[in-house]
Amino acid sequence: MPLLRRKSAPPPAVEKPEPPQLPEPPAAGPNGLRSMADHRDYLLSCIEPLPPFGQQILDSVGLSLCEDVTSAISLPRFDNSAMDGYAVRAADVADASEQSPVSLPVVGEVPAGSPAPHKLSPGSAMKIMTGAAIPEGADAVVPYEATDRGATDVRITEPSAVGQHVRRTGEDITAGTVVLRAGEHLASRAIGLLAAIGVDKVMVRPRPRVVVISTGSELVEPGLPMDNEQQIYDSNSYMLASAAKATGAQVFRVGLVPDDPERLKQVISDQLVRADLILTTGGVSQGDYDIVKQVLPELGATDFTQVAMQPGKPQGFGLIGEDKTPIIMMPGNPVSAFVSFEAFVRPVLRKLAGTAHYLRPTVRIFAGHPITSVAGKLQFARGVVHRTEEGERTVELAGGHGSHLLGGLAAANALLLIDEDTDFVAAGDEVDAWLLDEDS
Amino acid sequence: MPLLRRKSAPPPAVEKPEPPQLPEPPAAGPNGLRSMADHRDYLLSCIEPLPPFGQQILDSVGLSLCEDVTSAISLPRFDNSAMDGYAVRAADVADASEQSPVSLPVVGEVPAGSPAPHKLSPGSAMKIMTGAAIPEGADAVVPYEATDRGATDVRITEPSAVGQHVRRTGEDITAGTVVLRAGEHLASRAIGLLAAIGVDKVMVRPRPRVVVISTGSELVEPGLPMDNEQQIYDSNSYMLASAAKATGAQVFRVGLVPDDPERLKQVISDQLVRADLILTTGGVSQGDYDIVKQVLPELGATDFTQVAMQPGKPQGFGLIGEDKTPIIMMPGNPVSAFVSFEAFVRPVLRKLAGTAHYLRPTVRIFAGHPITSVAGKLQFARGVVHRTEEGERTVELAGGHGSHLLGGLAAANALLLIDEDTDFVAAGDEVDAWLLDEDS
């Protein structure tokens, strides 16, 4: 049939893309606000750990293992010496002592990594190094310290039991054993074990790739001059990028975008290709220039809400673009952004990375002075934790309540969590806290 | 004078290089062994923190600041609004209430980042966004929530005090204040503060560059086939490289060098150019093939000693090459190497990086079962720490005593320190421990 007359097939049914949707968000509390824990758990429920990939073991430290690892070999692989000394038959030195040493001819030498030159005959000894294979015929090692270190003959001054100073094949690990399980966080000891069983690559979850964007026409890049008296330096993108880095993420700081909806949409769309998570600050509140809130619904499914916490009340979340990339949209005040990171972003990053514990442990610390709070919201106060001489921890507030007070935030080493029902903490009472520094 | 006849100048006096020397090492104890703490403090006394260099703030998170940073600007830089709302004169709204709202004409709008269009006249209001500069003539902000959000006229239903919702210039930081001090560990909050005051680069101590070498002719690279039955996979260089990485170092894993003195000398000499610290394992004991101990004195000043600890007794240290680069030479058994890293290398790395606390905090943990130990030496046992339901920590031993038992080491999350005078710890007694994982 001539080509031109061929009846054209009906056009393929255009699959209408499903309108993007988020799972049903949790109900607000009686005050119309969502609780911090509800919001965090909602975000966690909307994301999954990143898919595993194969990685060199040296680049896997700190990552989460995604497979059970079975050892193909035993450790030790072969009976070997735990000491530098002489391989013997225990029976030949059973009567050795300082008073009546036993003298044996030295019939060879076994360095680590090489086979013994020959079998050990009864009544002789073979020099052996730590880690070297026990020669056939030997069943014990006499360490140098119990000998005269002789080269052709050796005087042995202590008896030795069968198996003494011999590391037995498989006494550490038996071939076929699962040595590490999926989900394990790979510390240096585990990397050493993987190498020891000959494994050079493992399946791990990658470091999440995080794109950080701050919005606001008032922002200027640090290091650059200001144009007018009303501008401020962009601190959020630097702070959040650093915090994400310290949480193990691979970070792309895009920096500042002015309050221009088209520009913002373009920047975010361009970044989707390299993002496992996008973070924005600013533009989520009630203001007329809150463009994040305006624009983001065009890019995917979003949830803008008010959380019963202070600072950090206005919060946005979405799954955007083709890959439903998660985006967390935080308020623009620096302290609000930091608290939002700790409350929401850090747990999400840890889930993406496959870490077992998403949440910082909450510790109880004695208040060093009275602390007032506002009931009805979870207050995140910035605190400086000290250890008393007795090793007890006490905390004092750093800076004031304002969500713009970066000086106090930088001085703080803890966030205090003062719950909805509390408006006063007396000196000496315990408060909940998240310790922000490894050493605090 | 013709060139050829010119009298040749006397050859320049060859400056005889000073023979390399280490400070006097600490005296050994009564058992002829050096204590762990003495050896560690000796190593620390032989090295200095790395010299500072200028670094972009985003690459400085986790590093140690080497200068006092003074803010050139105040924060806030200008009086600005803490809320989205209307800038007013407080006097004009003093009587406003739900019952008798005050109506004011809206004479303009101040977005963040731009100056007010003009001065605010008495009896009028100007729309203002969070962070925008308070217009001249205004002294308070009425938030949207207390208004009808009017565009040409606004009805205000609450009074406002002078200064309400106004963030005052300098109330966070005053220009000229030192905001961060030399020695400070730069967390994300500090990076945010630096950005906020417009600082894009700071002097910090760099990450130490660590070269890791394992020695031994019996070693085979993981992933490669073995040649004979007496070989083992190199695990130390992977474990130590990972541990150094996790401590914040930049790591070059050179890997395995056979027991060949010339080859070892060459490899170490080649690496000096990029090393702030060199780590080796193996070859420091009494064996005939202990080439590290043989060769290193040719490269600089060295100190090989026996430390009263188990595992990890034979230890070497040196300052080698032109730059007196520190080298720590550890025993080759994997558990010995790991314990040596924790006891000596980690504190040295932290001092090189300018970190304030070199040592892991020692915590007291309840023994979950009886633990026997050998008196006369500090025992490093591998432990698994659990938290009981009441939040108390208890510890059980992981694996056996042998310094070749990598399986137990990988399972451990703590090192127990059982001192020289103790040979038995009863179940329920407290033992000293170093917690190896952030979360344990």
PDB file of N, CA and C in Angstrom, chain B residues 243-272:
ATOM      1  N   ALA B 243      38.882   6.559  59.119  1.00  0.00           N
ATOM      2  CA  ALA B 243      38.835   7.185  60.439  1.00  0.00           C
ATOM      3  C   ALA B 243      39.373   8.613  60.367  1.00  0.00           C
ATOM      4  N   ALA B 244      40.429   8.816  59.594  1.00  0.00           N
ATOM      5  CA  ALA B 244      40.990  10.164  59.463  1.00  0.00           C
ATOM      6  C   ALA B 244      39.996  11.083  58.749  1.00  0.00           C
ATOM      7  N   LYS B 245      39.351  10.550  57.720  1.00  0.00           N
ATOM      8  CA  LYS B 245      38.307  11.301  57.008  1.00  0.00           C
ATOM      9  C   LYS B 245      37.200  11.719  57.963  1.00  0.00           C
ATOM     10  N   ALA B 246      36.747  10.759  58.760  1.00  0.00           N
ATOM     11  CA  ALA B 246      35.659  11.045  59.697  1.00  0.00           C
ATOM     12  C   ALA B 246      36.091  12.049  60.759  1.00  0.00           C
ATOM     13  N   THR B 247      37.395  12.215  60.943  1.00  0.00           N
ATOM     14  CA  THR B 247      37.905  13.212  61.892  1.00  0.00           C
ATOM     15  C   THR B 247      38.113  14.559  61.189  1.00  0.00           C
ATOM     16  N   GLY B 248      37.778  14.638  59.906  1.00  0.00           N
ATOM     17  CA  GLY B 248      37.841  15.917  59.197  1.00  0.00           C
ATOM     18  C   GLY B 248      39.078  16.110  58.347  1.00  0.00           C
ATOM     19  N   ALA B 249      39.909  15.085  58.237  1.00  0.00           N
ATOM     20  CA  ALA B 249      41.134  15.233  57.451  1.00  0.00           C
ATOM     21  C   ALA B 249      40.868  15.042  55.957  1.00  0.00           C
ATOM     22  N   GLN B 250      41.807  15.570  55.169  1.00  0.00           N
ATOM     23  CA  GLN B 250      41.828  15.275  53.746  1.00  0.00           C
ATOM     24  C   GLN B 250      42.811  14.120  53.594  1.00  0.00           C
ATOM     25  N   VAL B 251      42.345  13.023  53.020  1.00  0.00           N
ATOM     26  CA  VAL B 251      43.134  11.788  53.120  1.00  0.00           C
ATOM     27  C   VAL B 251      43.657  11.334  51.771  1.00  0.00           C
ATOM     28  N   PHE B 252      44.923  10.958  51.733  1.00  0.00           N
ATOM     29  CA  PHE B 252      45.508  10.292  50.570  1.00  0.00           C
ATOM     30  C   PHE B 252      45.904   8.894  51.005  1.00  0.00           C
ATOM     31  N   ARG B 253      45.148   7.920  50.550  1.00  0.00           N
ATOM     32  CA  ARG B 253      45.488   6.536  50.883  1.00  0.00           C
ATOM     33  C   ARG B 253      46.468   6.025  49.848  1.00  0.00           C
ATOM     34  N   VAL B 254      47.693   5.802  50.288  1.00  0.00           N
ATOM     35  CA  VAL B 254      48.700   5.286  49.369  1.00  0.00           C
ATOM     36  C   VAL B 254      48.592   3.775  49.296  1.00  0.00           C
ATOM     37  N   GLY B 255      48.180   3.178  50.426  1.00  0.00           N
ATOM     38  CA  GLY B 255      47.965   1.739  50.395  1.00  0.00           C
ATOM     39  C   GLY B 255      49.221   0.993  50.729  1.00  0.00           C
ATOM     40  N   LEU B 256      49.354  -0.150  50.131  1.00  0.00           N
ATOM     41  CA  LEU B 256      50.306  -1.119  50.653  1.00  0.00           C
ATOM     42  C   LEU B 256      51.687  -1.016  50.036  1.00  0.00           C
ATOM     43  N   VAL B 257      52.677  -1.188  50.870  1.00  0.00           N
ATOM     44  CA  VAL B 257      54.081  -1.218  50.471  1.00  0.00           C
ATOM     45  C   VAL B 257      54.652  -2.526  51.004  1.00  0.00           C
ATOM     46  N   PRO B 258      55.354  -3.290  50.142  1.00  0.00           N
ATOM     47  CA  PRO B 258      55.910  -4.567  50.632  1.00  0.00           C
ATOM     48  C   PRO B 258      57.080  -4.322  51.587  1.00  0.00           C
ATOM     49  N   ASP B 259      57.540  -5.386  52.240  1.00  0.00           N
ATOM     50  CA  ASP B 259      58.642  -5.274  53.201  1.00  0.00           C
ATOM     51  C   ASP B 259      59.967  -5.102  52.467  1.00  0.00           C
ATOM     52  N   ASP B 260      60.146  -3.942  51.838  1.00  0.00           N
ATOM     53  CA  ASP B 260      61.342  -3.648  51.057  1.00  0.00           C
ATOM     54  C   ASP B 260      61.808  -2.255  51.484  1.00  0.00           C
ATOM     55  N   PRO B 261      62.913  -2.194  52.232  1.00  0.00           N
ATOM     56  CA  PRO B 261      63.330  -0.921  52.833  1.00  0.00           C
ATOM     57  C   PRO B 261      63.467   0.216  51.810  1.00  0.00           C
ATOM     58  N   GLU B 262      64.094  -0.045  50.665  1.00  0.00           N
ATOM     59  CA  GLU B 262      64.305   1.033  49.683  1.00  0.00           C
ATOM     60  C   GLU B 262      62.978   1.543  49.152  1.00  0.00           C
ATOM     61  N   ARG B 263      62.086   0.604  48.879  1.00  0.00           N
ATOM     62  CA  ARG B 263      60.774   0.956  48.355  1.00  0.00           C
ATOM     63  C   ARG B 263      60.009   1.809  49.379  1.00  0.00           C
ATOM     64  N   LEU B 264      60.045   1.404  50.631  1.00  0.00           N
ATOM     65  CA  LEU B 264      59.340   2.148  51.676  1.00  0.00           C
ATOM     66  C   LEU B 264      59.897   3.562  51.800  1.00  0.00           C
ATOM     67  N   LYS B 265      61.240   3.680  51.785  1.00  0.00           N
ATOM     68  CA  LYS B 265      61.886   4.986  51.910  1.00  0.00           C
ATOM     69  C   LYS B 265      61.448   5.881  50.753  1.00  0.00           C
ATOM     70  N   GLN B 266      61.427   5.291  49.559  1.00  0.00           N
ATOM     71  CA  GLN B 266      61.052   6.051  48.371  1.00  0.00           C
ATOM     72  C   GLN B 266      59.609   6.529  48.472  1.00  0.00           C
ATOM     73  N   VAL B 267      58.704   5.630  48.850  1.00  0.00           N
ATOM     74  CA  VAL B 267      57.279   5.983  48.922  1.00  0.00           C
ATOM     75  C   VAL B 267      57.063   7.101  49.936  1.00  0.00           C
ATOM     76  N   ILE B 268      57.667   6.953  51.100  1.00  0.00           N
ATOM     77  CA  ILE B 268      57.467   7.973  52.136  1.00  0.00           C
ATOM     78  C   ILE B 268      58.050   9.310  51.674  1.00  0.00           C
ATOM     79  N   SER B 269      59.258   9.282  51.101  1.00  0.00           N
ATOM     80  CA  SER B 269      59.870  10.529  50.638  1.00  0.00           C
ATOM     81  C   SER B 269      59.002  11.209  49.587  1.00  0.00           C
ATOM     82  N   ASP B 270      58.433  10.406  48.684  1.00  0.00           N
ATOM     83  CA  ASP B 270      57.573  10.965  47.633  1.00  0.00           C
ATOM     84  C   ASP B 270      56.324  11.612  48.209  1.00  0.00           C
ATOM     85  N   GLN B 271      55.856  11.104  49.332  1.00  0.00           N
ATOM     86  CA  GLN B 271      54.583  11.592  49.878  1.00  0.00           C
ATOM     87  C   GLN B 271      54.747  12.843  50.732  1.00  0.00           C
ATOM     88  N   LEU B 272      55.985  13.124  51.151  1.00  0.00           N
ATOM     89  CA  LEU B 272      56.197  14.224  52.097  1.00  0.00           C
ATOM     90  C   LEU B 272      55.613  15.542  51.597  1.00  0.00           C
TER      91      LEU B 272
END
